[in-house]
mmCIF file with all atom_site columns, C-alpha atoms and ligand atoms in Angstrom:
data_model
loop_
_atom_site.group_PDB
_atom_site.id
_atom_site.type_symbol
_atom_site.label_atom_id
_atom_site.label_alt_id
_atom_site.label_comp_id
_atom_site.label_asym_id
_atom_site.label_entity_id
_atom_site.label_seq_id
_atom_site.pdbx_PDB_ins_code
_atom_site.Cartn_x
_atom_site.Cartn_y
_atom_site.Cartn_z
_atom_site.occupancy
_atom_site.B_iso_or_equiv
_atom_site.pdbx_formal_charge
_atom_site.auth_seq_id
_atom_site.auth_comp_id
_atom_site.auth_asym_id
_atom_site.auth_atom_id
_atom_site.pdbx_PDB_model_num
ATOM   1   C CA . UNK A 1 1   ? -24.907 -34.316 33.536 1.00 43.00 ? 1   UNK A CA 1
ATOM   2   C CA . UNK A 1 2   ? -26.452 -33.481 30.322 1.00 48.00 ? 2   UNK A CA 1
ATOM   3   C CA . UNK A 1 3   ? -26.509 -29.915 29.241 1.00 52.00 ? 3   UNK A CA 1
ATOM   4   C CA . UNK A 1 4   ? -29.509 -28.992 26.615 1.00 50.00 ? 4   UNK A CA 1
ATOM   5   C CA . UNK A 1 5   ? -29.049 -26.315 24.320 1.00 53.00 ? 5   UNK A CA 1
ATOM   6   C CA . UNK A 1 6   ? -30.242 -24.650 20.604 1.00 52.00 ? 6   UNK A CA 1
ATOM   7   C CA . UNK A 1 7   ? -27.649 -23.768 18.393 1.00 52.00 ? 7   UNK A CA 1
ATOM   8   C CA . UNK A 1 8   ? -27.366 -21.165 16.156 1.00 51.00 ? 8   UNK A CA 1
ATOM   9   C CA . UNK A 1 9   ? -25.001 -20.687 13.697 1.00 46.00 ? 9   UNK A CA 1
ATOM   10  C CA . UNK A 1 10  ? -22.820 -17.150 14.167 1.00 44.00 ? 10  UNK A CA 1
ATOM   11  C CA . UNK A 1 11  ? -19.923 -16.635 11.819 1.00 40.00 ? 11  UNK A CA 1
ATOM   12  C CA . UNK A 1 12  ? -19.129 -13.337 13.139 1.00 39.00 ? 12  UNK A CA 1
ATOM   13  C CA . UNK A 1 13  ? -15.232 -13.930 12.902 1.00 37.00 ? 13  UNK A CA 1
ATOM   14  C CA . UNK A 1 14  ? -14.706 -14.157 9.001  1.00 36.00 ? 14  UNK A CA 1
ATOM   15  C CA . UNK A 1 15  ? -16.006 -11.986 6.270  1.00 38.00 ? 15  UNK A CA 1
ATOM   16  C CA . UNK A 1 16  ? -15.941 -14.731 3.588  1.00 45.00 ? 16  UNK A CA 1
ATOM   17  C CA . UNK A 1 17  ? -17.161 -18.577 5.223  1.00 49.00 ? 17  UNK A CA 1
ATOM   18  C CA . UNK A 1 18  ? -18.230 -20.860 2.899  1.00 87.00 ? 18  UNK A CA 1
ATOM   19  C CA . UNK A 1 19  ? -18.878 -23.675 5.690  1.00 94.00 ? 19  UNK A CA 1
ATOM   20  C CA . UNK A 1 20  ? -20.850 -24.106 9.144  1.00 95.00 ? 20  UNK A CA 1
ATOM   21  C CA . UNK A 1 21  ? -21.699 -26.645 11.618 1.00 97.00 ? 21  UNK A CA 1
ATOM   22  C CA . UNK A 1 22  ? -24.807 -28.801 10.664 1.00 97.00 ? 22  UNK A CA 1
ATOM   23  C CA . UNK A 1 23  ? -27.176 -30.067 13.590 1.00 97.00 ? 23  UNK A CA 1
ATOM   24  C CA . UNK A 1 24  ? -30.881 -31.029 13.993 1.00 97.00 ? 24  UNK A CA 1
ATOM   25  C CA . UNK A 1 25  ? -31.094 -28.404 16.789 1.00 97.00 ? 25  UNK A CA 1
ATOM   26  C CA . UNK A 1 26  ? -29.344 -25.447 14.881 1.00 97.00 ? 26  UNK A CA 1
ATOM   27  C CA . UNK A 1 27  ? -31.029 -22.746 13.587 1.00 97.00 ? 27  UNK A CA 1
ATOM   28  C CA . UNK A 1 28  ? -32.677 -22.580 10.028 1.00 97.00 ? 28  UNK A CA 1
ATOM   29  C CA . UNK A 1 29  ? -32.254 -26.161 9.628  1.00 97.00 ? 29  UNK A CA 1
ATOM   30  C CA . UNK A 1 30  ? -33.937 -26.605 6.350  1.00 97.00 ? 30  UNK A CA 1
ATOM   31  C CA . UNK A 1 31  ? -33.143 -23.284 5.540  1.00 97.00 ? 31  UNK A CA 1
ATOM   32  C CA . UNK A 1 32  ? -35.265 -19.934 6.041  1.00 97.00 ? 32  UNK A CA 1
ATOM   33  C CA . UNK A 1 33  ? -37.556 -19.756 3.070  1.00 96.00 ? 33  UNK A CA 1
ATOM   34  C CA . UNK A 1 34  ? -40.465 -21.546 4.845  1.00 95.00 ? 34  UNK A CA 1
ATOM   35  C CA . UNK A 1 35  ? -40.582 -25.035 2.710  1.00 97.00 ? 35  UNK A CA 1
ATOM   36  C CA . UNK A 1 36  ? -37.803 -27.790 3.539  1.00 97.00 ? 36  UNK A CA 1
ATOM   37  C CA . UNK A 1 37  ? -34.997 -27.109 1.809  1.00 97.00 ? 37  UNK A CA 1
ATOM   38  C CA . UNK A 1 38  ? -33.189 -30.222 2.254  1.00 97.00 ? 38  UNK A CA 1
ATOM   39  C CA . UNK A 1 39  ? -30.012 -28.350 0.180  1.00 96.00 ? 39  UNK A CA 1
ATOM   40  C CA . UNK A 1 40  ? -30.184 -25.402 2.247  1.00 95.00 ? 40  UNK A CA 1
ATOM   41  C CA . UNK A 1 41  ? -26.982 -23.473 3.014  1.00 94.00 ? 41  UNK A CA 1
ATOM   42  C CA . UNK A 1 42  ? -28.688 -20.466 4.083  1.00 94.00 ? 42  UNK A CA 1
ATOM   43  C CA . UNK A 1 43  ? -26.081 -20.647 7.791  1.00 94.00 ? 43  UNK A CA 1
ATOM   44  C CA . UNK A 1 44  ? -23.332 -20.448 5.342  1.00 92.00 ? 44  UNK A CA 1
ATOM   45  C CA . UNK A 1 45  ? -23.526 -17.515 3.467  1.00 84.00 ? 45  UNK A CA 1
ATOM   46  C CA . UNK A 1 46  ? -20.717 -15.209 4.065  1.00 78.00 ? 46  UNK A CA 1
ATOM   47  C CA . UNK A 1 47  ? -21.140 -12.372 6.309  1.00 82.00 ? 47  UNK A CA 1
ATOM   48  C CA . UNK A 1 48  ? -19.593 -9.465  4.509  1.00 80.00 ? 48  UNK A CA 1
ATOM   49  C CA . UNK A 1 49  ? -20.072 -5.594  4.334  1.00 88.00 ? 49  UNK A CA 1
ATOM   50  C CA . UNK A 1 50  ? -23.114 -5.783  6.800  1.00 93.00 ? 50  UNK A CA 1
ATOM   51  C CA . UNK A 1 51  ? -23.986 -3.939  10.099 1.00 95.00 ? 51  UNK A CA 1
ATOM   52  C CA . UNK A 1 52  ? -24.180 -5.581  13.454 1.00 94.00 ? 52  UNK A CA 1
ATOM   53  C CA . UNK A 1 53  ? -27.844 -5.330  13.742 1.00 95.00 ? 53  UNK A CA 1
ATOM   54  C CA . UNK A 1 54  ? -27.833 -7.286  10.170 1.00 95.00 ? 54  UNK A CA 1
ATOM   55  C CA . UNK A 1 55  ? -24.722 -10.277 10.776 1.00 93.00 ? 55  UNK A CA 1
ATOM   56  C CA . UNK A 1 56  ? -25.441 -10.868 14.459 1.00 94.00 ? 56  UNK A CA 1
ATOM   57  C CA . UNK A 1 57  ? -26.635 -14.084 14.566 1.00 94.00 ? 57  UNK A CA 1
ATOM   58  C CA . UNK A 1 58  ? -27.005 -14.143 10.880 1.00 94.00 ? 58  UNK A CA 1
ATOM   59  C CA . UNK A 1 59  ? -30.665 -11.800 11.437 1.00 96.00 ? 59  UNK A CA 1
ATOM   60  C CA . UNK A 1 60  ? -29.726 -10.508 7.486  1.00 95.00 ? 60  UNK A CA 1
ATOM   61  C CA . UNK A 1 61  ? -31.065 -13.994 5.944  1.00 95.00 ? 61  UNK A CA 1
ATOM   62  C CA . UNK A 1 62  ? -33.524 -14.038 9.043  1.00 96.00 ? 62  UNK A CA 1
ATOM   63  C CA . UNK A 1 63  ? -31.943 -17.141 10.484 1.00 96.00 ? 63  UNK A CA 1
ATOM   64  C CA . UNK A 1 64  ? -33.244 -16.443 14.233 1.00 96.00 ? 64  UNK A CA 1
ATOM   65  C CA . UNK A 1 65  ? -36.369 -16.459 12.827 1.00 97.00 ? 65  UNK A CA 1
ATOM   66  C CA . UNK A 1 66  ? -36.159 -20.104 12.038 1.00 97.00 ? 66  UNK A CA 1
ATOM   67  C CA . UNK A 1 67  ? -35.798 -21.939 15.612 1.00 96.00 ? 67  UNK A CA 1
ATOM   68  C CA . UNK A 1 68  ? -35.081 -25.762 15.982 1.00 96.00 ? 68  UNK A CA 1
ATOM   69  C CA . UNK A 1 69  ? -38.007 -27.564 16.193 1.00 95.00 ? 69  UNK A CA 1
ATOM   70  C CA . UNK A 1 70  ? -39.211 -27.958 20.126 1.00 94.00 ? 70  UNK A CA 1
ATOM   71  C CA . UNK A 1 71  ? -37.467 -30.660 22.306 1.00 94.00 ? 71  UNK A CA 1
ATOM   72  C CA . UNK A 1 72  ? -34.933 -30.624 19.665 1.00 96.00 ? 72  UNK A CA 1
ATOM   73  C CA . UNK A 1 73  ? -31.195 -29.708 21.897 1.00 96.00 ? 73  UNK A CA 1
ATOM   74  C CA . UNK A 1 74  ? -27.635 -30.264 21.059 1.00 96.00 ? 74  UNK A CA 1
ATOM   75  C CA . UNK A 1 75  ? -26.608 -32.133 24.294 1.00 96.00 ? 75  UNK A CA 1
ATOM   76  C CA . UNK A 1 76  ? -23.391 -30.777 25.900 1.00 96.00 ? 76  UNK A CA 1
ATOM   77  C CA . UNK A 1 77  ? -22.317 -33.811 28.393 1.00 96.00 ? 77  UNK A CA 1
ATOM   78  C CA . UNK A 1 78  ? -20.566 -31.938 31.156 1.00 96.00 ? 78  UNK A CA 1
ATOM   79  C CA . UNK A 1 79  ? -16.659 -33.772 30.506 1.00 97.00 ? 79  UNK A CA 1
ATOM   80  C CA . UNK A 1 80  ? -17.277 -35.316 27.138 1.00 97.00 ? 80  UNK A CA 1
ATOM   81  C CA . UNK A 1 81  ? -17.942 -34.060 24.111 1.00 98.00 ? 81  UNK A CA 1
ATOM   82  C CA . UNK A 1 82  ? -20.443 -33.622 21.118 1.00 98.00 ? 82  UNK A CA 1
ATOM   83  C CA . UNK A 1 83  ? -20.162 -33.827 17.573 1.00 98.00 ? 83  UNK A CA 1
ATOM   84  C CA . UNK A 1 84  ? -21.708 -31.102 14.705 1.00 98.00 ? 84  UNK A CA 1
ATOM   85  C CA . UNK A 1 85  ? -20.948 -31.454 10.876 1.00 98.00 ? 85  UNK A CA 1
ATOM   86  C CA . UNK A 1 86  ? -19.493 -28.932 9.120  1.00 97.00 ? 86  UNK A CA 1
ATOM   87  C CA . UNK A 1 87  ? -20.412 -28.406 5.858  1.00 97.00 ? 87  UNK A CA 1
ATOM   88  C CA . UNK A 1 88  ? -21.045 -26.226 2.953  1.00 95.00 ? 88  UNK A CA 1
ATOM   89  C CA . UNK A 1 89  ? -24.471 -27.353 2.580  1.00 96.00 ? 89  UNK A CA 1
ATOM   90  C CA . UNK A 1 90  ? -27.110 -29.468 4.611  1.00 97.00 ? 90  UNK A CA 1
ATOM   91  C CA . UNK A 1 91  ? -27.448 -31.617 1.522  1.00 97.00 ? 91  UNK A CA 1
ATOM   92  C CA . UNK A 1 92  ? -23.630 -32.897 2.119  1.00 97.00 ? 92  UNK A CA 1
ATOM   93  C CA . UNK A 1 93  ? -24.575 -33.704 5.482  1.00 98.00 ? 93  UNK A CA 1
ATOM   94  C CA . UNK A 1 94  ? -26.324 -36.729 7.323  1.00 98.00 ? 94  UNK A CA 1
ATOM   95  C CA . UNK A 1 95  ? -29.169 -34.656 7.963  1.00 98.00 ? 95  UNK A CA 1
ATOM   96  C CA . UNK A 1 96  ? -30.560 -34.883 4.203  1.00 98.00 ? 96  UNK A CA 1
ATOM   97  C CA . UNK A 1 97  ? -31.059 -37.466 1.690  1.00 97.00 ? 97  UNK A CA 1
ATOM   98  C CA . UNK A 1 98  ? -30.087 -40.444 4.219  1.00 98.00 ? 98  UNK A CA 1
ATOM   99  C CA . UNK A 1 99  ? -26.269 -38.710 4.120  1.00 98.00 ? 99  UNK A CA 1
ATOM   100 C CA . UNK A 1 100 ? -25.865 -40.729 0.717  1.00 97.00 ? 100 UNK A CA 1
ATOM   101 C CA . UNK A 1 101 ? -24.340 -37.297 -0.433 1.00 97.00 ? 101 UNK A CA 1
ATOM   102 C CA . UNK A 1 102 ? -22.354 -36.726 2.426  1.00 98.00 ? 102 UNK A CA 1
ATOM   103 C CA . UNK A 1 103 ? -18.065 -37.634 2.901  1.00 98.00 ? 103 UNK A CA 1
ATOM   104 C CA . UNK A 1 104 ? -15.495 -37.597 4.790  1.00 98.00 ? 104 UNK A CA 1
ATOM   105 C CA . UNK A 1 105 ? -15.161 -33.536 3.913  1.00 98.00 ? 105 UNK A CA 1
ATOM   106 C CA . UNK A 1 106 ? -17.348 -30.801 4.339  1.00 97.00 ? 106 UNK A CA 1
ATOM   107 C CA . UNK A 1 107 ? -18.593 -30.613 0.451  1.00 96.00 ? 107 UNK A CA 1
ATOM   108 C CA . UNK A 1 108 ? -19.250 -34.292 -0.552 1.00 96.00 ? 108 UNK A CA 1
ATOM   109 C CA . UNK A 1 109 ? -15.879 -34.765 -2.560 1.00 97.00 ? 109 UNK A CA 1
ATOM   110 C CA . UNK A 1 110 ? -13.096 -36.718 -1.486 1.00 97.00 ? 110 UNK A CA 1
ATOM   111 C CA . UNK A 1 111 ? -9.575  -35.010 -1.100 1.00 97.00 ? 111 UNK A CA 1
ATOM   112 C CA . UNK A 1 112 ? -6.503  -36.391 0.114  1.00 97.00 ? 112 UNK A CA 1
ATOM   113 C CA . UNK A 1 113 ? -5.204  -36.748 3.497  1.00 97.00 ? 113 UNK A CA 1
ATOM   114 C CA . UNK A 1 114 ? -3.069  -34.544 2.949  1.00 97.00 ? 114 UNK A CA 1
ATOM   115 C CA . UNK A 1 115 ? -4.878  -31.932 1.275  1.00 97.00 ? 115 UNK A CA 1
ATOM   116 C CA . UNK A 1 116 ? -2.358  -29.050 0.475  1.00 97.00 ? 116 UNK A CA 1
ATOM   117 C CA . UNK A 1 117 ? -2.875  -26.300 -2.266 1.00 95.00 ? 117 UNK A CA 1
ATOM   118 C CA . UNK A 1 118 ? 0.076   -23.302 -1.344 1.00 93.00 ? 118 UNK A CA 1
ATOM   119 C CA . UNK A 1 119 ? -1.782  -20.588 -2.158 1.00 91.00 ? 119 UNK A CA 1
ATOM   120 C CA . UNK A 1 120 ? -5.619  -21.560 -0.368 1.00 90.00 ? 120 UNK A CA 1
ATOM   121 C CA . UNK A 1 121 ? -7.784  -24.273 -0.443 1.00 92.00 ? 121 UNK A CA 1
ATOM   122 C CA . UNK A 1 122 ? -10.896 -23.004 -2.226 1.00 88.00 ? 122 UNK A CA 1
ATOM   123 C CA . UNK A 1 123 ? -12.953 -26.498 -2.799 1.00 92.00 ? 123 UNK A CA 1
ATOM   124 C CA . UNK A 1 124 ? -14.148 -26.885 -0.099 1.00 93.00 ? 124 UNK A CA 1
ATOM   125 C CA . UNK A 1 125 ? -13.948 -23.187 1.114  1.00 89.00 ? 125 UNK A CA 1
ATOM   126 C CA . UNK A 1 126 ? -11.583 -23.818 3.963  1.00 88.00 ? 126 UNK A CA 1
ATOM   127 C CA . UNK A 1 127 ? -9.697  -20.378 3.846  1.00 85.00 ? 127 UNK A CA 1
ATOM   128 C CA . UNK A 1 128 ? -6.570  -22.773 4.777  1.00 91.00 ? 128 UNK A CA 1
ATOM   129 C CA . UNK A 1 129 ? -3.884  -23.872 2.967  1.00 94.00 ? 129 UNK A CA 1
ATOM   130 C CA . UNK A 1 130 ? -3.954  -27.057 4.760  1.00 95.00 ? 130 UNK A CA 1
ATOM   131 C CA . UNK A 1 131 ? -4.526  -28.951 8.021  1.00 96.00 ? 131 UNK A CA 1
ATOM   132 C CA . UNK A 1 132 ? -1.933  -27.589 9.864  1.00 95.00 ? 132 UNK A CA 1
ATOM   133 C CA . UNK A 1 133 ? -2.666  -24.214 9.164  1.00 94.00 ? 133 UNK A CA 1
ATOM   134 C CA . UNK A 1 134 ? -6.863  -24.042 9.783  1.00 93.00 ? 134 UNK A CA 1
ATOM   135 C CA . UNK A 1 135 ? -6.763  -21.760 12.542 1.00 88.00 ? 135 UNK A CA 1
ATOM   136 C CA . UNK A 1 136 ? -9.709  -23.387 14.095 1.00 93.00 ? 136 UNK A CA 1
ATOM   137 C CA . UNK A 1 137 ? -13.415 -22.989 15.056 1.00 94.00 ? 137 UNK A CA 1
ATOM   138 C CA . UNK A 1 138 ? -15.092 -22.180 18.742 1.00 95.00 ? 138 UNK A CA 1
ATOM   139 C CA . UNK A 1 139 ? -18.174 -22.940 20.421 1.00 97.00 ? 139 UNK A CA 1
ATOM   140 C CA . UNK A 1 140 ? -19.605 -20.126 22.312 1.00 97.00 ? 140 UNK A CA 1
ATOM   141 C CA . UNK A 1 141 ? -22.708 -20.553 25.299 1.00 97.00 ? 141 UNK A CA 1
ATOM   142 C CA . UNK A 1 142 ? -25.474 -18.197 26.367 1.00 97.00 ? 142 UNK A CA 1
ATOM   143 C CA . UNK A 1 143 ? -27.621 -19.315 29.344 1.00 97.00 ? 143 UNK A CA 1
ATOM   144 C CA . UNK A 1 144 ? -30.915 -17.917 28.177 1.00 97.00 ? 144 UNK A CA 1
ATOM   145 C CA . UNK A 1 145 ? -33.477 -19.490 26.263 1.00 96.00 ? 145 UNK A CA 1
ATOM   146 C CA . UNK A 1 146 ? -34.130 -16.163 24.497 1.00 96.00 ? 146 UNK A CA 1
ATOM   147 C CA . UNK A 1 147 ? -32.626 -15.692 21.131 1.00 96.00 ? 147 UNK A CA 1
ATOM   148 C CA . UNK A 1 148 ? -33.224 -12.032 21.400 1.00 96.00 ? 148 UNK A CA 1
ATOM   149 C CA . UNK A 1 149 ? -31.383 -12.018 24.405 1.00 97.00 ? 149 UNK A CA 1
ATOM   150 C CA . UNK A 1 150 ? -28.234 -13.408 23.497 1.00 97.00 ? 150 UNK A CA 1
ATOM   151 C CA . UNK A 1 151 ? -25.311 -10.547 23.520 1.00 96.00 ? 151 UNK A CA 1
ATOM   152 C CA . UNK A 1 152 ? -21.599 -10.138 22.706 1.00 94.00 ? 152 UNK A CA 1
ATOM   153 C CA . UNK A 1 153 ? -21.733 -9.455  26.854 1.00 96.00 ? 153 UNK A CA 1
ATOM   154 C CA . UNK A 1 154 ? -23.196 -13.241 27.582 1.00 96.00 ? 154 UNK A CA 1
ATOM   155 C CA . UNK A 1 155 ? -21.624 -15.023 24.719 1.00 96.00 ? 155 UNK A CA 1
ATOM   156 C CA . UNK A 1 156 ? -18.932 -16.976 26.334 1.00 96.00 ? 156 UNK A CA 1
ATOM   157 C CA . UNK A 1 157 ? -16.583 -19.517 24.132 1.00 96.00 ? 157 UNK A CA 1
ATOM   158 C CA . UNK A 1 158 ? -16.131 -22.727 26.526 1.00 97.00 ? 158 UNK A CA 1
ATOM   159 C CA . UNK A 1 159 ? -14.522 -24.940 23.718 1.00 97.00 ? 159 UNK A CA 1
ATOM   160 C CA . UNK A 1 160 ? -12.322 -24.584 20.851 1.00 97.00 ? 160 UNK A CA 1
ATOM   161 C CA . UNK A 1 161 ? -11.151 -27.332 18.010 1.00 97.00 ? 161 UNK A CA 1
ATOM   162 C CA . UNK A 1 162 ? -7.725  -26.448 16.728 1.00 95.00 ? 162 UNK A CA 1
ATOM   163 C CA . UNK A 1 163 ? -6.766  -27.009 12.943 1.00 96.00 ? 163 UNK A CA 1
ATOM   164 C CA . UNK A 1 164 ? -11.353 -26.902 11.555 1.00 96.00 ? 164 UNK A CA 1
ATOM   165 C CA . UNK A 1 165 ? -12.668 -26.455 9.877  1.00 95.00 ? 165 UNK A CA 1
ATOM   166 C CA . UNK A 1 166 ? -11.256 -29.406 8.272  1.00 97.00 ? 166 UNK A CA 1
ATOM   167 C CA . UNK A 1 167 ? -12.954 -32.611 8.162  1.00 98.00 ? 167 UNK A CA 1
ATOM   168 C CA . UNK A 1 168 ? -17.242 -32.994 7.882  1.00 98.00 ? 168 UNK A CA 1
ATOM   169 C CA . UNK A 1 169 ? -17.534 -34.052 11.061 1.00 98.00 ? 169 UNK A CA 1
ATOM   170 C CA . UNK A 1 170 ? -15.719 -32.723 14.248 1.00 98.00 ? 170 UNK A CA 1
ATOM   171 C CA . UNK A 1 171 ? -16.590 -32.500 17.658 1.00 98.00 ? 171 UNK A CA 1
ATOM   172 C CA . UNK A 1 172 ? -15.872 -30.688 20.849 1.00 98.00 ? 172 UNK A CA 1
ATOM   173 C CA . UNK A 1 173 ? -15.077 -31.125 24.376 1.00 98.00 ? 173 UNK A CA 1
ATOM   174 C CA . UNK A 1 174 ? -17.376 -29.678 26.869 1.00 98.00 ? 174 UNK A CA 1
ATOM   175 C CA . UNK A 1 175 ? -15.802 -28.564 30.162 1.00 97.00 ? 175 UNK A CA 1
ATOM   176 C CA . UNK A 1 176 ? -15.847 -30.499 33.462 1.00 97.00 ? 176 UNK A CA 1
ATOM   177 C CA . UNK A 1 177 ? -17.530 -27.945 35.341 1.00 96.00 ? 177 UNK A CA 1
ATOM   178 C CA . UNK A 1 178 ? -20.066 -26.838 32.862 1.00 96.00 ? 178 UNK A CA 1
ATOM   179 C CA . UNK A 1 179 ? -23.317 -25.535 34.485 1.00 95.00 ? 179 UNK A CA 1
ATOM   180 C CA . UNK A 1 180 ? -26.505 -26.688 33.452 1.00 95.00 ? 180 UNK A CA 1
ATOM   181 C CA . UNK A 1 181 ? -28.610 -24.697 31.233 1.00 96.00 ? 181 UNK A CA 1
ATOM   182 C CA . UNK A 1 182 ? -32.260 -23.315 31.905 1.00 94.00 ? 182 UNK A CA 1
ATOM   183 C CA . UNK A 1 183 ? -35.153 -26.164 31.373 1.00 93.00 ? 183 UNK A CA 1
ATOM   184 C CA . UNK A 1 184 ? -35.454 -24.226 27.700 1.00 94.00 ? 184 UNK A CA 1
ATOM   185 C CA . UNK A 1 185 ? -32.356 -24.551 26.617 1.00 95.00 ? 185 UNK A CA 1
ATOM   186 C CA . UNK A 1 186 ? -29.434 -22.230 25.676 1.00 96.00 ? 186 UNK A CA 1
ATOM   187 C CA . UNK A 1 187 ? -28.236 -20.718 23.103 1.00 97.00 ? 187 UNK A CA 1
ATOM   188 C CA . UNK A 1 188 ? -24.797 -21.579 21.145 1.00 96.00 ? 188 UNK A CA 1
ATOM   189 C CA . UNK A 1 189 ? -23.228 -19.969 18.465 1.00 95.00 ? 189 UNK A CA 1
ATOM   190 C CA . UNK A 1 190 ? -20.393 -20.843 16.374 1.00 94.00 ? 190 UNK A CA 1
ATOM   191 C CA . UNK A 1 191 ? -17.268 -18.937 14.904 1.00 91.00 ? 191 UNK A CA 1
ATOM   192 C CA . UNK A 1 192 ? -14.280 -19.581 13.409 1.00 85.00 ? 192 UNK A CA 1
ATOM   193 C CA . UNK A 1 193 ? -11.039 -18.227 13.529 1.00 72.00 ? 193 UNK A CA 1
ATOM   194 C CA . UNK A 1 194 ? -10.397 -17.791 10.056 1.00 69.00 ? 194 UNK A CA 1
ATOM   195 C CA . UNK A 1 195 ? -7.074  -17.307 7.964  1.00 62.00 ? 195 UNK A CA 1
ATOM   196 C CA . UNK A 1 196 ? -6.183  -14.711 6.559  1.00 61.00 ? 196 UNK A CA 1
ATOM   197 C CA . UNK A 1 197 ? -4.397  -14.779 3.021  1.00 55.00 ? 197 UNK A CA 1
ATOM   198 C CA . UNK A 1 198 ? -2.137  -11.957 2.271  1.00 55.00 ? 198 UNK A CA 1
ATOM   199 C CA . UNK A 1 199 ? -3.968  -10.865 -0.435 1.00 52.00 ? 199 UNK A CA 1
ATOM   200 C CA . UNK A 1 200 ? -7.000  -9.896  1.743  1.00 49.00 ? 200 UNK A CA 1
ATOM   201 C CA . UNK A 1 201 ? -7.338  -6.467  3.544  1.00 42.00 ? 201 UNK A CA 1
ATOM   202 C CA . UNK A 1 202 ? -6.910  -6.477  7.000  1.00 40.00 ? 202 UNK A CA 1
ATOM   203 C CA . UNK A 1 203 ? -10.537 -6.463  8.803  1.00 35.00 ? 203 UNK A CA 1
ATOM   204 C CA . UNK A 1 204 ? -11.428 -9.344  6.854  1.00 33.00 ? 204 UNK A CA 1
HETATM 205 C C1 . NAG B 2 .   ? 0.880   -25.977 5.125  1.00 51.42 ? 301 NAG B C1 1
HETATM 206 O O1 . NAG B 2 .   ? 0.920   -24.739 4.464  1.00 51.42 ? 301 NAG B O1 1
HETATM 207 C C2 . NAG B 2 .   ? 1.991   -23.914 4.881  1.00 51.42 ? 301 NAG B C2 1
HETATM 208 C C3 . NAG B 2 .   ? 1.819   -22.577 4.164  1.00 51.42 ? 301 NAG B C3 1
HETATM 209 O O2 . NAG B 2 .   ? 1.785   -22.762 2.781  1.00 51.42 ? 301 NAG B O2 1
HETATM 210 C C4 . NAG B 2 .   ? 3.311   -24.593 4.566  1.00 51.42 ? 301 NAG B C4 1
HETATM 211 O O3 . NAG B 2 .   ? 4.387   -23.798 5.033  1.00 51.42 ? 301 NAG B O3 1
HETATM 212 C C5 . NAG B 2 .   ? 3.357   -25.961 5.225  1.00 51.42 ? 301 NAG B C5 1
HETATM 213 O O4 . NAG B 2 .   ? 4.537   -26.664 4.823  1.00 51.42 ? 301 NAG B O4 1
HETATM 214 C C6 . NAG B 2 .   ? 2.140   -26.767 4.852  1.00 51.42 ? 301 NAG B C6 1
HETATM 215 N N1 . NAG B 2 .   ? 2.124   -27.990 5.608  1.00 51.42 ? 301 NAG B N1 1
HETATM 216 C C7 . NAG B 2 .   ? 1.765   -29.153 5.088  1.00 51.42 ? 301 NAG B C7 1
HETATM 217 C C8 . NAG B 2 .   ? 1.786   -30.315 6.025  1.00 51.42 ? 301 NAG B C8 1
HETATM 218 O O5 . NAG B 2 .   ? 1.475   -29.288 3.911  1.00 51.42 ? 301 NAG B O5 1
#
């Protein structure tokens, strides 16, 4: 069974992201200032110091403004999963430029395998000091075709990817049992769990 839905990018868990998940059905793909913006990283500007009304759903840069173009839908096969890129900026990802600036990692550059800096890895803006310690990144579904009505009360999380944001591209499972969506779609959002360095205050 195929599920249809939008996505939309919500980074409501961290103060400070510096990457999101890059899809042809996402929100403000090509970025919200009305001409393509093939280098748009409009989804990833860090949600900081803001009131609900203005990060929920990223409405401060007017991101729900700018829906996927129609019949565009990140399929969710019920049991299997589906793949997003992360990235710092659309123009690092396939979705620009024929990918010929996109890598293995989320900003273009290549790093090692084993990618370690002690104190936090800043390039790309991981908010990790390595793999092992990326507290991961969740998936959460809202069966309405609405963007306006899409709630913290029917926001659900129904997959998770421990140790991402990490590599450009990453995918999730989708549950068994998932139901299918409404014939427009739903709505998905994406947050991540991030890391918090000592250094930071505590409701960041
Ligand atoms: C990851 O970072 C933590 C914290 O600095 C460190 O304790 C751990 O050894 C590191 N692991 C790897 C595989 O580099």
């Amino acid at each position: 069974m195929l599920t249809p839905l939008l996505t939309v990018v919500l980074s409501a868990t961290l103060a400070r992201a510096h990457l999101a998940p890059f899809h042809k059905s996402m929100y403000a793909l090509n970025g919200v200032s009305g001409t393509v913006n093939l280098n748009n990283d409009d989804v990833v500007h860090p949600l900081y110091q803001l009131t609900k009304d203005q990060w929920w759903l990223h409405a401060y840069n007017n991101v729900p403004d700018f829906p996927p173009a129609d019949g565009e839908f990140l399929e969710l096969p019920a049991g299997e999963s589906f793949t997003v890129e992360i990235a710092s900026n659309q123009g690092e990802t396939s979705l620009s430029f024929g990918g010929q600036f996109a890598s293995d990692w989320p900003d273009g550059h290549t790093y090692p395998e084993d990618y370690n800096v002690p104190t936090c890895i800043t390039s790309p803006n991981m908010h990790t000091q390595n793999e092992t310690r990326a507290a991961g990144t969740a998936f959460a579904i809202a069966y309405t075709s609405d963007i306006k009505q899409v709630t913290p009360d029917n926001l659900a999380v129904f997959t998770v990817r421990y140790h991402t944001p990490w590599k450009r591209v990453t995918s999730y499972d989708v549950p068994a049992g998932m139901p299918a969506c409404p014939s427009g779609g739903c709505i998905c959002a994406w947050g991540w769990v991030r890391r918090r360095p000592s250094s930071t205050p505590p409701n960041l």
